[in-house]
Short mmCIF file of C-alpha atoms in Angstrom, two decimals:
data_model
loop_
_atom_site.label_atom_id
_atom_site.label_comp_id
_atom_site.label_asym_id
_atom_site.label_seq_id
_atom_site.Cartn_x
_atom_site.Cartn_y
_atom_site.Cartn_z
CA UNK A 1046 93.24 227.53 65.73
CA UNK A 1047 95.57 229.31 63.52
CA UNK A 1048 97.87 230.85 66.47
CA UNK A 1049 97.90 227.10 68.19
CA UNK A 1050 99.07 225.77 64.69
CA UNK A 1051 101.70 228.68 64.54
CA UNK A 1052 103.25 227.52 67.93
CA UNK A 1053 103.27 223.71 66.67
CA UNK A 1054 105.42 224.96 63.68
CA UNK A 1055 108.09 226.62 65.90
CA UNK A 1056 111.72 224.89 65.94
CA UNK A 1057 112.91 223.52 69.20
CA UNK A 1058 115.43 225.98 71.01
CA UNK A 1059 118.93 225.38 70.30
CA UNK A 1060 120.35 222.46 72.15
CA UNK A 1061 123.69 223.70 74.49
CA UNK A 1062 126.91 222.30 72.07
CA UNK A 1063 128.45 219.29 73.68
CA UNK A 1064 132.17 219.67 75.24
CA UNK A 1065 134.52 218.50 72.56
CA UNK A 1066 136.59 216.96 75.12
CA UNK A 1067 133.88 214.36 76.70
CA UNK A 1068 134.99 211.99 73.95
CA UNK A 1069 138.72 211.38 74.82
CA UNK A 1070 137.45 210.12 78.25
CA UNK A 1071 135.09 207.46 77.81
CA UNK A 1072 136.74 205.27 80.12
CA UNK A 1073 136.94 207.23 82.85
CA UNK A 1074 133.23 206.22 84.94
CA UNK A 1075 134.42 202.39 83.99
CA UNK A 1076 135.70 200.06 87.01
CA UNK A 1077 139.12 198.78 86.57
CA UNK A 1078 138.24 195.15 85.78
CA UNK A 1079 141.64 194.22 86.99
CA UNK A 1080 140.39 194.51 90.61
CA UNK A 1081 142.79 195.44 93.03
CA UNK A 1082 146.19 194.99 92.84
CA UNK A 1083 148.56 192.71 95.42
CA UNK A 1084 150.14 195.13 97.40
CA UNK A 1085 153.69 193.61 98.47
CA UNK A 1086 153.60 196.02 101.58
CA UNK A 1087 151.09 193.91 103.31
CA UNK A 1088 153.44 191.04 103.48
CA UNK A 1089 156.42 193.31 105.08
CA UNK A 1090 153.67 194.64 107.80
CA UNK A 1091 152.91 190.78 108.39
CA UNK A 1092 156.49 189.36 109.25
CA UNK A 1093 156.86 192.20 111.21
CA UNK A 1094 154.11 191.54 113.30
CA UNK A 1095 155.14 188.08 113.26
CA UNK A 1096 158.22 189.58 114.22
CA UNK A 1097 157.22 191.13 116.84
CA UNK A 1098 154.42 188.99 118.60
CA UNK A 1099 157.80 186.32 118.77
CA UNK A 1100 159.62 188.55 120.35
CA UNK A 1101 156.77 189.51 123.00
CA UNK A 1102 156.01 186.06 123.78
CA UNK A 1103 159.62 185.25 124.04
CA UNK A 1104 160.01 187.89 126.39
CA UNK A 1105 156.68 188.13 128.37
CA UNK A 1106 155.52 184.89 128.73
CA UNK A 1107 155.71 183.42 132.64
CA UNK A 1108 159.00 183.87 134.39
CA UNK A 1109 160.61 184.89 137.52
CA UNK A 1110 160.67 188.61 138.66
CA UNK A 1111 163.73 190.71 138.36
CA UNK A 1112 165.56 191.67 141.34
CA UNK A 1113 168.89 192.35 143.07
CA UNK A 1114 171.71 191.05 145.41
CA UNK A 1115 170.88 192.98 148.41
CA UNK A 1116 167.49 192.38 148.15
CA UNK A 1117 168.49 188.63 147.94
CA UNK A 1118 170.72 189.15 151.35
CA UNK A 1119 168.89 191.24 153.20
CA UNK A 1120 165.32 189.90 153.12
CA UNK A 1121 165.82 186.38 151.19
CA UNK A 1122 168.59 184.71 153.17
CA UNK A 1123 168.17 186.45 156.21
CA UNK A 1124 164.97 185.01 156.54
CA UNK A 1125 165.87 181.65 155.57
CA UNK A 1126 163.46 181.77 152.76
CA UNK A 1127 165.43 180.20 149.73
CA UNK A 1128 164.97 176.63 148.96
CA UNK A 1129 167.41 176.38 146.26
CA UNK A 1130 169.74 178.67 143.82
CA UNK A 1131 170.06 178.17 140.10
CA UNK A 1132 172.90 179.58 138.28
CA UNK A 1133 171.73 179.77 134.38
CA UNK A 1134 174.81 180.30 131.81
CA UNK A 1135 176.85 181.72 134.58
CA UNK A 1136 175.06 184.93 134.38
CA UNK A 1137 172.27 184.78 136.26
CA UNK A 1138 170.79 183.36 139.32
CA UNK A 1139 167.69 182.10 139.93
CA UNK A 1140 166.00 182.08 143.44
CA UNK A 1141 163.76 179.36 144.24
CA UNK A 1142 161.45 180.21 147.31
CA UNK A 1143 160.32 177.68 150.23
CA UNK A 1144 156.69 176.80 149.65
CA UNK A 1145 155.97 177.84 153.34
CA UNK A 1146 157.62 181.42 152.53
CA UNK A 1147 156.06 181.98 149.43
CA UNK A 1148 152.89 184.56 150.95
CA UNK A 1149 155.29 186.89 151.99
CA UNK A 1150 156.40 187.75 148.32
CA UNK A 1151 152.94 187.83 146.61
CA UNK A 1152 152.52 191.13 147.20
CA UNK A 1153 156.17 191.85 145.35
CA UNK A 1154 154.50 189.08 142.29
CA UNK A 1155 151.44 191.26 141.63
CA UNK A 1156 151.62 194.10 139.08
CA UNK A 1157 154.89 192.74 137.37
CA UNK A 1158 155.38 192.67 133.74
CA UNK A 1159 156.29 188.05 134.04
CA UNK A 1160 154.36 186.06 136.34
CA UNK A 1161 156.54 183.27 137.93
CA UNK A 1162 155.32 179.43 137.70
CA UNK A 1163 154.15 178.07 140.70
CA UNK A 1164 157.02 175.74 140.80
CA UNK A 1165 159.30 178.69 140.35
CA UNK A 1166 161.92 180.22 140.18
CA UNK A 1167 160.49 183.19 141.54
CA UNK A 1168 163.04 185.59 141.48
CA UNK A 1169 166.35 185.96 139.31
CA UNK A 1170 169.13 188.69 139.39
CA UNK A 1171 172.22 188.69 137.12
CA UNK A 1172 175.78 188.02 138.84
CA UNK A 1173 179.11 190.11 137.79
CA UNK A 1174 180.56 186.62 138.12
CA UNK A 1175 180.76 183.32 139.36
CA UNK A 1176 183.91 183.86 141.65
CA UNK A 1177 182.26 186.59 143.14
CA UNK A 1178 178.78 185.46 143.22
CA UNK A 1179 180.17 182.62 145.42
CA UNK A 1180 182.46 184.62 147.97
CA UNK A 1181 178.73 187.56 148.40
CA UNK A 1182 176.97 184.11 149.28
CA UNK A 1183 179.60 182.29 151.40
CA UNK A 1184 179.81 185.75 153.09
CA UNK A 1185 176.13 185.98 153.82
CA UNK A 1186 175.81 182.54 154.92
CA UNK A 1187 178.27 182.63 157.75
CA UNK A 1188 176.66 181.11 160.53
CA UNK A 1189 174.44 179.70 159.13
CA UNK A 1190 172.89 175.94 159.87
CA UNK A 1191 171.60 175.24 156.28
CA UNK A 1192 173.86 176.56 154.20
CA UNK A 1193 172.52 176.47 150.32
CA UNK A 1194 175.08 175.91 147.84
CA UNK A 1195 174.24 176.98 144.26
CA UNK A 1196 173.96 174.96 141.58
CA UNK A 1197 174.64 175.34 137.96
CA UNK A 1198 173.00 174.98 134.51
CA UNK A 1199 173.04 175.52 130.76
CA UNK A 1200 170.42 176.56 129.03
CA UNK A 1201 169.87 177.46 125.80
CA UNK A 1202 166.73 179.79 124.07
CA UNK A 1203 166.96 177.90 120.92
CA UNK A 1204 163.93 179.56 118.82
CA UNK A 1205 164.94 183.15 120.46
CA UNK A 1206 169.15 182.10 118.74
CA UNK A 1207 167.53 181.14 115.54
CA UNK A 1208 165.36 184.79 115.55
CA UNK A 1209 167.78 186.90 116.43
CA UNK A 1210 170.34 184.98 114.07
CA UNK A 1211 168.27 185.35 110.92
CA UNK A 1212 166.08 187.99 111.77
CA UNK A 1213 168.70 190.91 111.01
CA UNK A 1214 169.09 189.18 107.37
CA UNK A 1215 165.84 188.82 106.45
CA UNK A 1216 164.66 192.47 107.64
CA UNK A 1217 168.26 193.38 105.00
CA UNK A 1218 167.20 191.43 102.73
CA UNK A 1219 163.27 192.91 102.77
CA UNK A 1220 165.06 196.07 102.81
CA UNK A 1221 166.99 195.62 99.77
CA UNK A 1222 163.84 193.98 98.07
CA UNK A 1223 161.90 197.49 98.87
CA UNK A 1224 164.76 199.42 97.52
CA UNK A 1225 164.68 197.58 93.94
CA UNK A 1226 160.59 197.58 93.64
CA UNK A 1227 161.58 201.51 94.27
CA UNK A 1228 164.00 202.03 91.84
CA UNK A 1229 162.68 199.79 89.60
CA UNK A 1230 159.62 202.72 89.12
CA UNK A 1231 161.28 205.57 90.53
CA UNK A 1232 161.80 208.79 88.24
CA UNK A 1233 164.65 207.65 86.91
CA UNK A 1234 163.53 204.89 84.43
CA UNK A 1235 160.08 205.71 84.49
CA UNK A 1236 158.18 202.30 84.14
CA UNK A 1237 161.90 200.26 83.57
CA UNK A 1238 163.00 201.86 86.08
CA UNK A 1239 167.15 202.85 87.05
CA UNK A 1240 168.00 200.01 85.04
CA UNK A 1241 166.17 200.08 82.27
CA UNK A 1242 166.68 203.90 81.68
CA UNK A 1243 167.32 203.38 77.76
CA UNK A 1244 163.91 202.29 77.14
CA UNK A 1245 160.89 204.40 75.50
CA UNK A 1246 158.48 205.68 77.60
CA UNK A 1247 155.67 206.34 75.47
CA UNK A 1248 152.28 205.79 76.41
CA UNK A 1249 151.12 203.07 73.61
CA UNK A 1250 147.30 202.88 72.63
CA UNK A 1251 146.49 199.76 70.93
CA UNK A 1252 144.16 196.82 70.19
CA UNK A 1253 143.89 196.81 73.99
CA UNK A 1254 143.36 200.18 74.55
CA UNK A 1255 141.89 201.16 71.90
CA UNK A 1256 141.88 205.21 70.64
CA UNK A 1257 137.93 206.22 71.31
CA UNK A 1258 138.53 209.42 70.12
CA UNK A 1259 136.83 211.38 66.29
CA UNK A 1260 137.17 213.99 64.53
CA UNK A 1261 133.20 214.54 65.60
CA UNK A 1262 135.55 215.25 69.12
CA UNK A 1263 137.34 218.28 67.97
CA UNK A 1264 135.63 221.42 67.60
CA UNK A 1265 136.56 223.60 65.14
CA UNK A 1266 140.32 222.99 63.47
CA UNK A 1267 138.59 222.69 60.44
CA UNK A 1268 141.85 223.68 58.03
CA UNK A 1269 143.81 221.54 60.35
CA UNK A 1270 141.56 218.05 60.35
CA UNK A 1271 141.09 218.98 56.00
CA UNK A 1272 144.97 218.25 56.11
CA UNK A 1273 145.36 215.65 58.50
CA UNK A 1274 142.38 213.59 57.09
CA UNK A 1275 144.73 212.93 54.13
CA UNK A 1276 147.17 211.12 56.50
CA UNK A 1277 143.81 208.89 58.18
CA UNK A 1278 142.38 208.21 54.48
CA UNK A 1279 146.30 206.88 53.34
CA UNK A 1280 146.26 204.92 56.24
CA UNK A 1281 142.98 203.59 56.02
CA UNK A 1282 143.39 202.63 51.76
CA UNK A 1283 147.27 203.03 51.69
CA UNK A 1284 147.16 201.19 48.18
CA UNK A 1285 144.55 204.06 46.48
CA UNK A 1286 147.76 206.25 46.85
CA UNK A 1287 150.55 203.90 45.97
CA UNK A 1288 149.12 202.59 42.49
CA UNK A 1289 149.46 206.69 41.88
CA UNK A 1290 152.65 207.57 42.89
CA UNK A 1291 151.86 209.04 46.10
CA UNK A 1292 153.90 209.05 48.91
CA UNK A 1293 152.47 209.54 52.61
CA UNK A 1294 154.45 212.65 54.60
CA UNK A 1295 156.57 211.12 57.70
CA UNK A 1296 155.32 213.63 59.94
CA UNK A 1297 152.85 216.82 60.88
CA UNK A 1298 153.75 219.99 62.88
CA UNK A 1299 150.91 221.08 64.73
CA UNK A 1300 152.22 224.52 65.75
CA UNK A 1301 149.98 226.80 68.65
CA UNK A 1302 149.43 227.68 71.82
CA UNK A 1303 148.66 224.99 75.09
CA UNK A 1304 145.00 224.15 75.25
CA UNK A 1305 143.97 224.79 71.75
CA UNK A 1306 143.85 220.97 70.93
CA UNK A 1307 147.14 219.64 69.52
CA UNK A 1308 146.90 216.32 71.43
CA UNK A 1309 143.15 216.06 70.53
CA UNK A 1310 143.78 216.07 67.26
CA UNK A 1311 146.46 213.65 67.57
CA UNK A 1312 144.47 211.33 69.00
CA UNK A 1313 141.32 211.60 66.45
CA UNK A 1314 143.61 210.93 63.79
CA UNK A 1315 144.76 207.17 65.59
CA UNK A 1316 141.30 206.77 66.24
CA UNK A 1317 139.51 207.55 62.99
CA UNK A 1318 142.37 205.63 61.16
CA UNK A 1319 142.59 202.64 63.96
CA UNK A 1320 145.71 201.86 64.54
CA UNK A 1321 148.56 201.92 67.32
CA UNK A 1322 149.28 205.20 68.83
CA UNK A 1323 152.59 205.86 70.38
CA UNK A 1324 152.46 209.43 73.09
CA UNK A 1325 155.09 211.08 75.24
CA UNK A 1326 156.59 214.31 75.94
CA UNK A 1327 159.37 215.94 74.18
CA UNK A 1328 161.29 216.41 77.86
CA UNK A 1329 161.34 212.48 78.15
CA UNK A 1330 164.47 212.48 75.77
CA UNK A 1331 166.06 215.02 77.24
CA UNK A 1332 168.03 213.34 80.06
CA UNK A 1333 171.58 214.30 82.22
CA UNK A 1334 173.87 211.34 81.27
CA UNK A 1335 174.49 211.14 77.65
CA UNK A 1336 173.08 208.82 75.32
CA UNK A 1337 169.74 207.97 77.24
CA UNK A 1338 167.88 210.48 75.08
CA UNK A 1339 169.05 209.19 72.12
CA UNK A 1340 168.77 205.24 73.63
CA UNK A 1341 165.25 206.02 74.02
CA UNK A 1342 164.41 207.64 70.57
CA UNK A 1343 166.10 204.20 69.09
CA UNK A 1344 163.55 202.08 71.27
CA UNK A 1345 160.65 203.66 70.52
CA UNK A 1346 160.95 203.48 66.14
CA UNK A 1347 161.86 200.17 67.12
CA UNK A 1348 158.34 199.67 68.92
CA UNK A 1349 156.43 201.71 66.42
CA UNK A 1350 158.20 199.34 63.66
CA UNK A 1351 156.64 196.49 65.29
CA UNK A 1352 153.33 197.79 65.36
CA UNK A 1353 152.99 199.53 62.03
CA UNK A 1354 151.36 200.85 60.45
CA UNK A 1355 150.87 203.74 63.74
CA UNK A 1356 150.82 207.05 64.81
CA UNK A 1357 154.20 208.51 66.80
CA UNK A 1358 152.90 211.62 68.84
CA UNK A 1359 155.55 213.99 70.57
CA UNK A 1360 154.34 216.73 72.63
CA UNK A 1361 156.01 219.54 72.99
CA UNK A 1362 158.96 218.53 70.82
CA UNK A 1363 161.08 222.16 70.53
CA UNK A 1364 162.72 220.41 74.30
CA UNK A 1365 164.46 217.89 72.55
CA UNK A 1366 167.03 220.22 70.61
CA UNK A 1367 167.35 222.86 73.16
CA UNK A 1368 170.80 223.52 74.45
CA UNK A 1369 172.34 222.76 77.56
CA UNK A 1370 172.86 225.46 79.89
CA UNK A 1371 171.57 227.40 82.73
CA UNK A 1372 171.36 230.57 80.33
CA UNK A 1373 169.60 228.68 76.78
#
């Protein structure tokens, strides 16, 4: 009885410490409850398939089958197998075949990319010109009791005019529209983009994304959150320091190595004090043309002036006076 009691006053093993870092993610197993977003892409891969499905039926729908003056003079006439001849635009001809002749060319219809009507024409070639197409069929005809003289008509492919009109401008002008969306968030800007390279790009965390992250976060610092406490508590009750005289720092150094928990603590401090907090990089000032840096330093007091009372965090901020130079 005594060693059963003994056992029921032992303490629970130690639990494993949690990972000071699982706080500043909280988010991160949530769904997006944006949904997904309209991908502009989608419509350029629709036109052109629009595109080209025009251009296919334009171009393979029923029609006569390609072929050439010497076939025409050798097996056509010869034969006496041409009803009539069609010259379209005055660049090509097509052949109309006698219903009476017309088993002798199936074979020639079968397998071909157009499929003539039944009415026809069944066969069209393109002529150098009309001078000459006449003289090659005078030529061939000589002798001949029904002579076929060719007739002549205009014709015009009004929806294939129109696509091939417009369709170069509208593939520029989808081109351009690509180009913008590109450099609108291309590396240049960042999230303005090429032309609004002056602007701040700091990450801001506010009302709508709120700061989840404690002090109960950060593991060990303890010196470091005793001093920066000060700044959450004069945030918090800004008027318990005022009435004394006291005067809130504009800014803490936190000096040390990567991965010891400078940003961590930067964040805890927004959190515990809740209010806005302003992150980016020291290297996002640091530009090639002249003034951005500067520009962008400008834009982002003027942000953090809107929201105040906040929290302006720079990482790695010994970039921004460095010297130019392939040497510094």
């Amino acid at each position: 009885m005594a060693e059963r009691k003994k056992n029921n006053n032992q303490t629970p093993p130690p639990q494993p410490p949690k990972n000071p870092f699982a706080g500043g993610n909280k988010s991160a197993g949530k769904k997006d409850p944006k949904g997904p977003k309209f991908n502009a892409y989608w419509v350029y891969g629709i036109i052109a398939l629009v595109f080209i499905g025009v251009q296919y039926y334009l171009t393979s729908s029923s029609g006569p089958v390609e072929t050439n003056w010497s076939e025409v003079r050798s097996t056509m006439l010869a034969n006496n197998d041409i009803e009539r001849i069609v010259v379209v635009n005055e660049k090509k001809a097509n052949i109309y075949i006698k219903t009476s002749s017309l088993q002798k060319y199936e074979q020639e219809f079968t397998g071909k990319y157009t499929t003539p009507a039944e009415g026809g024409p069944h066969f069209t070639f393109t002529i150098g010109s009309v001078e000459t197409f006449e003289r090659n069929l005078r030529e061939a005809q000589e002798g001949s009791l029904d002579e076929i003289l060719p007739e002549y008509r205009e014709e015009r492919n009004w929806a294939g005019e129109i696509l091939w009109t417009i369709g170069p401008f509208v593939l520029i002008i989808l081109l351009w529209v690509w180009i913008f969306r590109r450099m609108s968030r291309g590396p240049g800007g960042g999230a303005g983009g090429i032309f609004n390279v002056g602007k701040s790009q700091a990450k801001v965390f506010d009302k709508d994304q709120k700061v989840t992250t404690s002090f109960k976060d950060v593991a060990g610092l303890a010196e470091a959150k005793q001093e920066v406490e000060e700044i959450v508590e004069f945030l918090r009750n800004p008027a318990k320091f005022t009435k004394l005289g006291g005067k809130i720092p504009k800014g803490a150094l936190l000096v040390g190595p990567p991965g010891t928990g400078k940003t961590l603590l930067a964040r805890a401090v927004a959190g515990e004090a809740s209010v806005p907090f302003f992150s980016m990089s020291g290297s996002d000032f640091v530009e090639m043309f002249v003034g951005v840096g500067a520009s962008r330093v400008r834009d982002l007091f003027k942000q953090a002036k809107e929201k105040a009372p906040c929290i302006i965090f720079i990482d790695e901020i010994d970039a921004i006076g460095r010297a130019r130079g392939k040497n510094s």
